[in-house]
mmCIF file of C-alpha atoms in Angstrom:
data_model
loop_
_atom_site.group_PDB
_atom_site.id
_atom_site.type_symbol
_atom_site.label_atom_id
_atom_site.label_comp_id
_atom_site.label_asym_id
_atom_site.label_seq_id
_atom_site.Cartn_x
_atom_site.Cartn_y
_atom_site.Cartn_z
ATOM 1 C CA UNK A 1 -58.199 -55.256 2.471
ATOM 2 C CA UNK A 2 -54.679 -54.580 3.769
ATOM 3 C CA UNK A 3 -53.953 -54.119 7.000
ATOM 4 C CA UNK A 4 -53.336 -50.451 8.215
ATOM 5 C CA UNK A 5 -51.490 -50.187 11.451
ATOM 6 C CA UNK A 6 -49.368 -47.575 13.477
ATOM 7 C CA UNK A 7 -45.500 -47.425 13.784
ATOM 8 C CA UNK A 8 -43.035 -45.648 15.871
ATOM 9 C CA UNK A 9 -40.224 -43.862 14.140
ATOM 10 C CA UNK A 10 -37.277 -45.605 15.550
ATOM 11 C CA UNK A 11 -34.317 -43.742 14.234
ATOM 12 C CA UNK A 12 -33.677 -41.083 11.871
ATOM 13 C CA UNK A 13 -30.611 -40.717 9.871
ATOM 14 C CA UNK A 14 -28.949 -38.608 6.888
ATOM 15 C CA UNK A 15 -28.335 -41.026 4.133
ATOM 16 C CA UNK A 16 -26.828 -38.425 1.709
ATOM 17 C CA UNK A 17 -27.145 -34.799 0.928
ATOM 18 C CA UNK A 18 -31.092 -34.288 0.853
ATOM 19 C CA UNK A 19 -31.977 -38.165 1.623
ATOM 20 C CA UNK A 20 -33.559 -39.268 4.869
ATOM 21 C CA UNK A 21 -33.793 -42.181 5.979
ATOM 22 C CA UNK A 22 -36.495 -43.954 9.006
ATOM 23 C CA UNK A 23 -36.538 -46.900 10.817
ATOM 24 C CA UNK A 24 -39.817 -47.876 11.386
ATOM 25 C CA UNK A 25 -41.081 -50.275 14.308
ATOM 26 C CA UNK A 26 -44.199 -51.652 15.329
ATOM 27 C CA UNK A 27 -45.687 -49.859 18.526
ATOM 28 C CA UNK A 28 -46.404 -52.755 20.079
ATOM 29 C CA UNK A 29 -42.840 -54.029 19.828
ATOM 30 C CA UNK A 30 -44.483 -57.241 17.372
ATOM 31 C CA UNK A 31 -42.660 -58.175 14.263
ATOM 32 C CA UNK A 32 -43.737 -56.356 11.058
ATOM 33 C CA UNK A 33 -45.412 -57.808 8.366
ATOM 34 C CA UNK A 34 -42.947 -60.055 6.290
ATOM 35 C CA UNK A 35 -41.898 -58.529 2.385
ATOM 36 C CA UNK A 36 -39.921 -59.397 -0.839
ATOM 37 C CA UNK A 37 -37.695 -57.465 -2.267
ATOM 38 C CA UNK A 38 -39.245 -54.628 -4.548
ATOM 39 C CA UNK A 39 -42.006 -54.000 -2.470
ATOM 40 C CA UNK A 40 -43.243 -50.327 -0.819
ATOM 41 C CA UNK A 41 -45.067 -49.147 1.851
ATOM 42 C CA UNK A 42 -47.817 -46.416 2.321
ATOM 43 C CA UNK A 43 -47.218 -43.690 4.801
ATOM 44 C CA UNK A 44 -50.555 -41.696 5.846
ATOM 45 C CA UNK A 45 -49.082 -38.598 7.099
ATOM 46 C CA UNK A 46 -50.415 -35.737 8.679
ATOM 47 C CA UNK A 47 -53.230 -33.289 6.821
ATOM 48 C CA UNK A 48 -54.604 -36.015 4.579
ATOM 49 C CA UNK A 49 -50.941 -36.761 2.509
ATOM 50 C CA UNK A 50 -50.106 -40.061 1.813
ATOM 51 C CA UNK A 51 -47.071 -41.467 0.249
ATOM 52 C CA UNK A 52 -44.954 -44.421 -0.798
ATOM 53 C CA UNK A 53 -42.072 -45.064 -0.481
ATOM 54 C CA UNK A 54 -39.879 -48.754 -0.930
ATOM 55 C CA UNK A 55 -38.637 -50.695 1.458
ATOM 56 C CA UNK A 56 -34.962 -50.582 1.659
ATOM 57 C CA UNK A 57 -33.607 -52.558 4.607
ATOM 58 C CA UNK A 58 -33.350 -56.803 4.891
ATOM 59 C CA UNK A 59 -36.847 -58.511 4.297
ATOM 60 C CA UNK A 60 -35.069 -60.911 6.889
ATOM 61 C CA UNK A 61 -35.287 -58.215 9.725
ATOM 62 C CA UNK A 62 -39.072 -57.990 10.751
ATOM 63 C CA UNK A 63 -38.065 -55.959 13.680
ATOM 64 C CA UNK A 64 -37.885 -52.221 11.943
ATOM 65 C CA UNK A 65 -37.894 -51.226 8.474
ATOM 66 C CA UNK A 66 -36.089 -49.131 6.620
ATOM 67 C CA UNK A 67 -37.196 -46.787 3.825
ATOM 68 C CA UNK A 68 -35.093 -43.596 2.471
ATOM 69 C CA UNK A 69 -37.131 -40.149 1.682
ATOM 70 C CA UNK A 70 -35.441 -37.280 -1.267
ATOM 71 C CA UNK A 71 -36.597 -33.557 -0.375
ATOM 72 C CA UNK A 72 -37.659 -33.182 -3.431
ATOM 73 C CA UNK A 73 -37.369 -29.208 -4.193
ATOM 74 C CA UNK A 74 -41.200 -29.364 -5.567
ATOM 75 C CA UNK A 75 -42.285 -30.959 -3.084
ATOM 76 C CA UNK A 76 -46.076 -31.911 -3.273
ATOM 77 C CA UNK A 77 -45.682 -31.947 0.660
ATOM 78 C CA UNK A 78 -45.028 -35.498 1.432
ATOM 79 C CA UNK A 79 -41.200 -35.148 1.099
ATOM 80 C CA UNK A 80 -41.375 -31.962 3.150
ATOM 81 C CA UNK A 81 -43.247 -33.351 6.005
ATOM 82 C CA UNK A 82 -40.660 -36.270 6.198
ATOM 83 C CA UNK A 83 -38.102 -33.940 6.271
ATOM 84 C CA UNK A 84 -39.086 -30.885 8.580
ATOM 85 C CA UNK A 85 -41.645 -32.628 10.929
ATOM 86 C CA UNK A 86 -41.252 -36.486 11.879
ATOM 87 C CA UNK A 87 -38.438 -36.985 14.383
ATOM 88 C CA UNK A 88 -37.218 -40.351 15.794
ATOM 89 C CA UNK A 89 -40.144 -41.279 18.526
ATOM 90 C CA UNK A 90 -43.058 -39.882 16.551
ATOM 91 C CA UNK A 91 -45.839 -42.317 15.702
ATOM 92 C CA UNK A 92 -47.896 -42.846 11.785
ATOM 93 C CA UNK A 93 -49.920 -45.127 10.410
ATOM 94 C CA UNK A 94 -48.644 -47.332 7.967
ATOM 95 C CA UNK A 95 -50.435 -49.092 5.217
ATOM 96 C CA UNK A 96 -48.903 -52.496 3.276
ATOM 97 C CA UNK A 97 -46.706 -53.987 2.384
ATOM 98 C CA UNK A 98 -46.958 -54.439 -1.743
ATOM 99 C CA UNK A 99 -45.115 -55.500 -4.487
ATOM 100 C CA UNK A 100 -45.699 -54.344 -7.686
ATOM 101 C CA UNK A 101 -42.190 -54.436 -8.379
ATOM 102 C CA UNK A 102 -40.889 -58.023 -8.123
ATOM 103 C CA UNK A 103 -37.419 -59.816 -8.070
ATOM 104 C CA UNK A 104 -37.589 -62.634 -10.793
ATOM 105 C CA UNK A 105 -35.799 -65.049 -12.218
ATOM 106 C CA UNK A 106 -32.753 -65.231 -15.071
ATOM 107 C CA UNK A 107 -29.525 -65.864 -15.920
ATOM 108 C CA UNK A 108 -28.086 -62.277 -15.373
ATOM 109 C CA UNK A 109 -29.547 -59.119 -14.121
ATOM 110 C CA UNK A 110 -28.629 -55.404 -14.961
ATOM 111 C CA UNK A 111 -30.072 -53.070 -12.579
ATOM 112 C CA UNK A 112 -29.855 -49.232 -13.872
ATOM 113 C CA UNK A 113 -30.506 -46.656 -10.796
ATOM 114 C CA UNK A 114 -31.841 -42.796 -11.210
ATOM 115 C CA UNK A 115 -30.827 -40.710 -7.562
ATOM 116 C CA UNK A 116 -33.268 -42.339 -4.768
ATOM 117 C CA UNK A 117 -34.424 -44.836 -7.341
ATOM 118 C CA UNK A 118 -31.478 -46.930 -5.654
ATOM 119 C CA UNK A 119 -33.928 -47.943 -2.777
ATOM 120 C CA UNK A 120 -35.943 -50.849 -4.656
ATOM 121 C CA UNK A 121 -32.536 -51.702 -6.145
ATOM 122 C CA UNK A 122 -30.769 -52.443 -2.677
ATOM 123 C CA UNK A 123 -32.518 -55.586 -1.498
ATOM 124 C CA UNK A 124 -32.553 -57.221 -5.000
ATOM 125 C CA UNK A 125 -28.605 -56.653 -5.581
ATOM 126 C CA UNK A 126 -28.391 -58.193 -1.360
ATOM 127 C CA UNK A 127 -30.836 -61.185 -2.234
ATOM 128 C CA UNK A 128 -29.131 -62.439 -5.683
ATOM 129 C CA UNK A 129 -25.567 -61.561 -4.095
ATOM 130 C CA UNK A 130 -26.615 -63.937 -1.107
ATOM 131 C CA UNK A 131 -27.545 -66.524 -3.618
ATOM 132 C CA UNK A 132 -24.164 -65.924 -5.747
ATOM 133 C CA UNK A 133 -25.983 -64.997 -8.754
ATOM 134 C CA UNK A 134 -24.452 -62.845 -11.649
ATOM 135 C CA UNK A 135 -25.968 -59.361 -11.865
ATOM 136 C CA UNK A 136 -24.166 -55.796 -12.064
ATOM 137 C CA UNK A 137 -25.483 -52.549 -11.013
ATOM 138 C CA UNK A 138 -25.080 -49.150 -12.736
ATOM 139 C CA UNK A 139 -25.980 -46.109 -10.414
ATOM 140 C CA UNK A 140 -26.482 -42.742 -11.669
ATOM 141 C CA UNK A 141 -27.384 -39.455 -9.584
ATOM 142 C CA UNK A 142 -26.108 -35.192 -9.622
ATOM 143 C CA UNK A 143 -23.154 -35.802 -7.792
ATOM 144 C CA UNK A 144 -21.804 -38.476 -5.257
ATOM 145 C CA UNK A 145 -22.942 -36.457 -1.876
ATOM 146 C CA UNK A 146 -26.919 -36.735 -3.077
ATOM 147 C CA UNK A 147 -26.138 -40.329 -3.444
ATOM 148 C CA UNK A 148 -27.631 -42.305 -0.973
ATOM 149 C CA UNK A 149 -25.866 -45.592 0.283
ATOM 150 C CA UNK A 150 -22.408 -45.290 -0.923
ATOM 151 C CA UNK A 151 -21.041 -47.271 1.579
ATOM 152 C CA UNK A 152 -23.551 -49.811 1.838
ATOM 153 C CA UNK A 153 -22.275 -50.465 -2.060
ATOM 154 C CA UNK A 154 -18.639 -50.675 -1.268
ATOM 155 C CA UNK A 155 -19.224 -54.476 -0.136
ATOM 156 C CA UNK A 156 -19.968 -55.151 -3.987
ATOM 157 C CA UNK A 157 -16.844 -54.219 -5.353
ATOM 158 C CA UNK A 158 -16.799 -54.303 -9.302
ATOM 159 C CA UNK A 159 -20.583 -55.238 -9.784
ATOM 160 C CA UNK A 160 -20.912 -51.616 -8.926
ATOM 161 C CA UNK A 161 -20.748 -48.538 -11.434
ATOM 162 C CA UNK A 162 -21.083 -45.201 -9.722
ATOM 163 C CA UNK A 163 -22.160 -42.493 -12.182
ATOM 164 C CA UNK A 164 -22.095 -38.895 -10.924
ATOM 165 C CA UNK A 165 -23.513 -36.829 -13.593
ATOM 166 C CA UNK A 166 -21.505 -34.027 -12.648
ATOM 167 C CA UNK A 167 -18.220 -35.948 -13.010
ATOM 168 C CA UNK A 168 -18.954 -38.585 -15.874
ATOM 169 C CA UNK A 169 -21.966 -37.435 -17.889
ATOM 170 C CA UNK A 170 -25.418 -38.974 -18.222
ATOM 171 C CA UNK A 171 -25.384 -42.827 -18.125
ATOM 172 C CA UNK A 172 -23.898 -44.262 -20.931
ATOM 173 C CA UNK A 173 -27.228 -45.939 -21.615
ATOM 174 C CA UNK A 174 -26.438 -47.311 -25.575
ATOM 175 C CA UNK A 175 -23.781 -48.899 -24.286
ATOM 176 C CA UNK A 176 -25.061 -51.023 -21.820
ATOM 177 C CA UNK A 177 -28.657 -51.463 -23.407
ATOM 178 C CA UNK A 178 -27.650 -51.087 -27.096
ATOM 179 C CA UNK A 179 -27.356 -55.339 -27.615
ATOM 180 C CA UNK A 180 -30.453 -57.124 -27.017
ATOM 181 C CA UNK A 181 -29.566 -59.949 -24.403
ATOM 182 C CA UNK A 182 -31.870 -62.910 -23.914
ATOM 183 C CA UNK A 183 -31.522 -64.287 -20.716
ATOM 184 C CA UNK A 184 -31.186 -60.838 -18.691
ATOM 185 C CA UNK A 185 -33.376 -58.979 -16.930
ATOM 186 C CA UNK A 186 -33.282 -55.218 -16.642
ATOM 187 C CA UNK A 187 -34.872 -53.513 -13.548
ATOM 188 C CA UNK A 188 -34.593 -49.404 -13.412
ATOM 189 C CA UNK A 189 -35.837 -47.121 -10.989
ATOM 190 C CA UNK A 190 -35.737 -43.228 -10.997
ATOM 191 C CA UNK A 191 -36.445 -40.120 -12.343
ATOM 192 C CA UNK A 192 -39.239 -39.876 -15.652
ATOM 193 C CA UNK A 193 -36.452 -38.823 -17.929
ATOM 194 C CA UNK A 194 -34.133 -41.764 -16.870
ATOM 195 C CA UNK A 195 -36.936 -44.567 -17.605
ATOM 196 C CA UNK A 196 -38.257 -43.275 -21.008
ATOM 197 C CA UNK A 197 -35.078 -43.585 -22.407
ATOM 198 C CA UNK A 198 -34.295 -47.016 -20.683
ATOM 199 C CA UNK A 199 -37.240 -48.478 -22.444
ATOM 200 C CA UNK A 200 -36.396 -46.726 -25.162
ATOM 201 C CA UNK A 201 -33.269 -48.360 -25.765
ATOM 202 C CA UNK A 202 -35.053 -51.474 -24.077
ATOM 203 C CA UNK A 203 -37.298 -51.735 -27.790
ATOM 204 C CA UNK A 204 -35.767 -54.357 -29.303
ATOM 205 C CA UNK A 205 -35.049 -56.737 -26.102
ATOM 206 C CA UNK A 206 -37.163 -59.808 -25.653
ATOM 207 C CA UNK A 207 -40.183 -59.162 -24.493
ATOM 208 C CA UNK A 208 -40.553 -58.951 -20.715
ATOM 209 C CA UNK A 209 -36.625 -58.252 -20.334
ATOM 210 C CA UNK A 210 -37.428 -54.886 -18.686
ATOM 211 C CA UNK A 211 -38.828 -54.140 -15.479
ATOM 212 C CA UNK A 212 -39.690 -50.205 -13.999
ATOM 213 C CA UNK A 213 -41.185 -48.739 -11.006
ATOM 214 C CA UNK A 214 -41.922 -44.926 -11.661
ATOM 215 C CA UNK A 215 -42.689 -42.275 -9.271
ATOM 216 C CA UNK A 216 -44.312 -40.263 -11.178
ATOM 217 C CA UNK A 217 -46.812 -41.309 -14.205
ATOM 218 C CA UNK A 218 -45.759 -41.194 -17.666
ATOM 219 C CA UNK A 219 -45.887 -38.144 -19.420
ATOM 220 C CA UNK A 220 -49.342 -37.918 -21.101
ATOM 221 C CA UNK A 221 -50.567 -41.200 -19.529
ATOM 222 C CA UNK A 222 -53.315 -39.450 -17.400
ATOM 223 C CA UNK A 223 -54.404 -37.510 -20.776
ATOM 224 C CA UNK A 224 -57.078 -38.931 -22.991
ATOM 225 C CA UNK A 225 -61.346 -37.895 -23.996
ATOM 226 C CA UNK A 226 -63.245 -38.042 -20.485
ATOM 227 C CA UNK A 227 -66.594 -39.565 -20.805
ATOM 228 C CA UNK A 228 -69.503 -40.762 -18.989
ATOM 229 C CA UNK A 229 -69.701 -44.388 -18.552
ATOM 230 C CA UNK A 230 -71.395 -47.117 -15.730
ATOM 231 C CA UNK A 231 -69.402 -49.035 -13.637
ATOM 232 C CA UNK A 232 -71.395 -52.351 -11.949
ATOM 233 C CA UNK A 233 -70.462 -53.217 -8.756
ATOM 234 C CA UNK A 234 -70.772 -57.056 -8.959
ATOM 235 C CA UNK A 235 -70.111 -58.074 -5.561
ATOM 236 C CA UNK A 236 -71.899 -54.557 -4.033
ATOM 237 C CA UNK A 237 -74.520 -55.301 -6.282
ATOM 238 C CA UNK A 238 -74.439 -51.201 -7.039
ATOM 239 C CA UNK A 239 -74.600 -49.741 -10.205
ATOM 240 C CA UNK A 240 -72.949 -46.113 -10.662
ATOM 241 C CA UNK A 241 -72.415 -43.580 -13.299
ATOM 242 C CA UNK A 242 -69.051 -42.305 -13.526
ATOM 243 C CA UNK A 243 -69.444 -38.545 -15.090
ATOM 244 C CA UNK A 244 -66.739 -37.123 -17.267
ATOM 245 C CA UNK A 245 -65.171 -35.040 -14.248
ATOM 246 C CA UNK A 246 -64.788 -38.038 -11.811
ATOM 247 C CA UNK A 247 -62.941 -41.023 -11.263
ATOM 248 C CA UNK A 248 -64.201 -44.469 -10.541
ATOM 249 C CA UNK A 249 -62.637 -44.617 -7.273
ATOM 250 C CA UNK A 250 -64.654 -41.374 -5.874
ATOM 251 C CA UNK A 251 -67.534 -42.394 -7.009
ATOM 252 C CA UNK A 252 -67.170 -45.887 -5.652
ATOM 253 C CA UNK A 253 -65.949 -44.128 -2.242
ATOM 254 C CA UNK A 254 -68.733 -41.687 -2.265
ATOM 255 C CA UNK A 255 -71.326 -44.839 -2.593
ATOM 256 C CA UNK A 256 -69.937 -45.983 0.627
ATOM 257 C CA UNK A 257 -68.004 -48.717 -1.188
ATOM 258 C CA UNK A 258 -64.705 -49.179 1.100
ATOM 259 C CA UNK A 259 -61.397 -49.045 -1.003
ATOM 260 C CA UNK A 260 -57.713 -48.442 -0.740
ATOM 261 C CA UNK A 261 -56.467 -45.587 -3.225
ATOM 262 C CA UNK A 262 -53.059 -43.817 -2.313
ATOM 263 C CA UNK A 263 -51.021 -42.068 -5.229
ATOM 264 C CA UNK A 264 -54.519 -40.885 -7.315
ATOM 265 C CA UNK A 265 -52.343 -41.062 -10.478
ATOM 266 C CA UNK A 266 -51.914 -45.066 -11.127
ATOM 267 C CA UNK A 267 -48.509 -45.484 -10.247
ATOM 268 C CA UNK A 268 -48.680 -47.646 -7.085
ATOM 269 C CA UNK A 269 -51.278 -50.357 -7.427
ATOM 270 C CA UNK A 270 -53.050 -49.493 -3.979
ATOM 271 C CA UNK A 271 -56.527 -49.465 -5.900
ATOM 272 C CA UNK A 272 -55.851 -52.557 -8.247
ATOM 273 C CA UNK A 273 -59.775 -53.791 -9.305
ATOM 274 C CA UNK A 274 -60.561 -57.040 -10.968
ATOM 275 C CA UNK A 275 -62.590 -56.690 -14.226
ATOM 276 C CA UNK A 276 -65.394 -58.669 -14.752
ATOM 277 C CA UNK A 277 -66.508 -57.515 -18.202
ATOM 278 C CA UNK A 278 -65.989 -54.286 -20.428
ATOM 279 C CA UNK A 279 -62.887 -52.745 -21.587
ATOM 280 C CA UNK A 280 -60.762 -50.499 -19.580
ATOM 281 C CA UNK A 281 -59.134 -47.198 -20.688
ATOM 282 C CA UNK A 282 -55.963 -47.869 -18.645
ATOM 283 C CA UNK A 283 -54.362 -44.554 -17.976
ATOM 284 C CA UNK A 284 -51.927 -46.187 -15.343
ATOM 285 C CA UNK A 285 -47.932 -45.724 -15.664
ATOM 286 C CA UNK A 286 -47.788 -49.444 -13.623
ATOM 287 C CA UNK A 287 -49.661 -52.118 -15.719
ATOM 288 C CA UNK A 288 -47.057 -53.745 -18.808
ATOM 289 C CA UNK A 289 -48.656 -53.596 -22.248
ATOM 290 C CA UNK A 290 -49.415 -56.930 -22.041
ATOM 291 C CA UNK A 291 -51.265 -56.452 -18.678
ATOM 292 C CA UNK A 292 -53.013 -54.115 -20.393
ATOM 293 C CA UNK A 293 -54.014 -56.106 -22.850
ATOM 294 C CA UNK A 294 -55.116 -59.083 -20.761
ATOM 295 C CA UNK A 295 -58.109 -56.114 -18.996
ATOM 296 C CA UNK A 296 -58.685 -58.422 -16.118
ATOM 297 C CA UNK A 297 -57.532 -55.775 -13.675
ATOM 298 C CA UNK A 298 -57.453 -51.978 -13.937
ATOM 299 C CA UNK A 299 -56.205 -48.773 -11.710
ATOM 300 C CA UNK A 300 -59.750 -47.242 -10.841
ATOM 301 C CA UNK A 301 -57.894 -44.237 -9.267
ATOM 302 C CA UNK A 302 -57.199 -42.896 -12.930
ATOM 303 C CA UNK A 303 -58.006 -45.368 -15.570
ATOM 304 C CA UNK A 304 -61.480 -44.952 -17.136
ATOM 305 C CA UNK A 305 -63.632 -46.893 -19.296
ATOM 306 C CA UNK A 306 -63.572 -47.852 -23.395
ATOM 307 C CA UNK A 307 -67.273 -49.526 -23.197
ATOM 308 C CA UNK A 308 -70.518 -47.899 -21.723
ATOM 309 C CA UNK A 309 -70.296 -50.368 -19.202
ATOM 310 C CA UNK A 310 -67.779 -51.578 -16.457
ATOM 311 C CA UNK A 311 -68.211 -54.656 -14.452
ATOM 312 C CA UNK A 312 -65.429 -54.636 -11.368
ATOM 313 C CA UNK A 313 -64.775 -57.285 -8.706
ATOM 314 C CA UNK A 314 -65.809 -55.064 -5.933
#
């Protein structure tokens, strides 16, 4: 289970027009738990909300950590509370970290970033400029004041295309993405509309050439026939129907089974579950195809079941 513990809001500042940004600290003064580039953390704010939101500062700093917050105007009330209520000095509990979203390995890497989708972005671009690797950076958002982290940017020089929609357009996405390119690695973050048509134009790359991390799930993903089905809890020893109107994760929570769920709509891998046996009907905007495919783990937060019967590692 991952460790849930309380921070102190060390600072507070305006990253851009309609961005926050906190430092976080430990209450106790003792250095944070250590992270990778990619990963995100879970803030359980007041009135039951509970958010994500990726880590943004160096992984090298265990001292405070940084992660940036857009008002969003529909705000589900997460954004809102980050906005109007916390203050530098308040305390929260914190859950994580995790990393569903990791740096890896190639020759080049094109990063393509959607408004606060940046945030991920920032300690990949830091970690393979450190290491004097080749990798370029295309950042898209309304208009350069809602941009977050401008200046922290300026340090890259050329690797570094600023796209203001208002000025330039949408991104130019066929021409970066239009030639396959074996040996790069594409990583985008952002809004819905932004990823759909990075994979999109992503088709015919080799496989496992692009990696997302969505905020939202796909459109349609949490759509499909609801059934009833069992789920067998192996190491529980429980056996549970699941009816057509309920997930897996309340009924495993309202057997008394302890869990982790956070986002309720399988984009941030809080509720991950090993699969023992059965098919899952993944419904998750997180899991590639082919970890899909494999079934050996499923979101039980959304994700239902193709076979009467479920076996999970729980």
């Amino acid at each position: 289970m991952e460790q849930t513990f309380t921070v102190v809001v060390r600072a507070v500042e305006e990253a851009a027009d309609g961005v926050r940004t906190l430092w976080l600290a430990r209450d106790d003064e003792g250095a944070l738990p250590g992270w990778e580039p990619g990963a995100h953390i879970d803030l359980l704010l007041a009135d039951g909300l509970e958010r994500q939101y990726s880590l943004c500062g160096d992984p090298a700093d265990l001292s405070a950590w940084r992660v940036a917050v857009l008002r969003e105007p529909e705000s589900r009330g997460g954004s809102a509370y980050v906005h109007e209520r916390l203050a530098a000095g308040d305390t929260l509990q914190v859950r994580g970290p995790r990393n569903e979203f990791p740096l890896e390995g190639a020759e080049r890497h094109l990063f393509i970033a959607g408004g606060i989708g940046i945030t991920p972005l920032l300690p990949m671009i830091a970690a393979l400029h450190a290491r004097g690797a080749d990798w370029r950076i295309v950042y898209g958002g309304r208009q350069r004041v809602s941009m977050a982290f401008l200046g922290e940017l300026e340090q890259y020089d050329d690797r570094v295309t600023l796209w203001p929609q208002d000025e330039l357009g949408l991104i130019d996405l066929p021409g970066l993405l239009d030639e396959p390119r074996t040996g790069t690695r594409v990583y985008c973050c952002g809004p819905g509309v932004l990823i759909d048509a990075v994979e999109a134009a992503c088709a015919a790359w080799p496989a496992g050439s692009l990696h997302v991390e969505r905020f939202r799930p796909k459109d349609g993903a949490l759509d499909g026939p609801t059934t009833t089905f069992e789920v067998h809890l192996e190491a529980s020893d429980l056996t549970l129907t699941v009816p057509a109107d309920r997930s897996i994760a309340e009924v495993v929570e309202e057997a008394g089974v302890e869990i982790f769920t956070s986002c309720r709509e399988g984009t941030c891998g809080t509720c991950e579950t090993g699969v023992l046996k059965g098919v899952p009907d993944h419904r998750d905007s997180l899991l590639t195809e082919d970890e899909k495919a494999e079934n050996d783990v499923m979101m039980i937060c959304c994700s239902r079941s193709k076979t009467p019967l479920l076996v999970l590692d729980l």
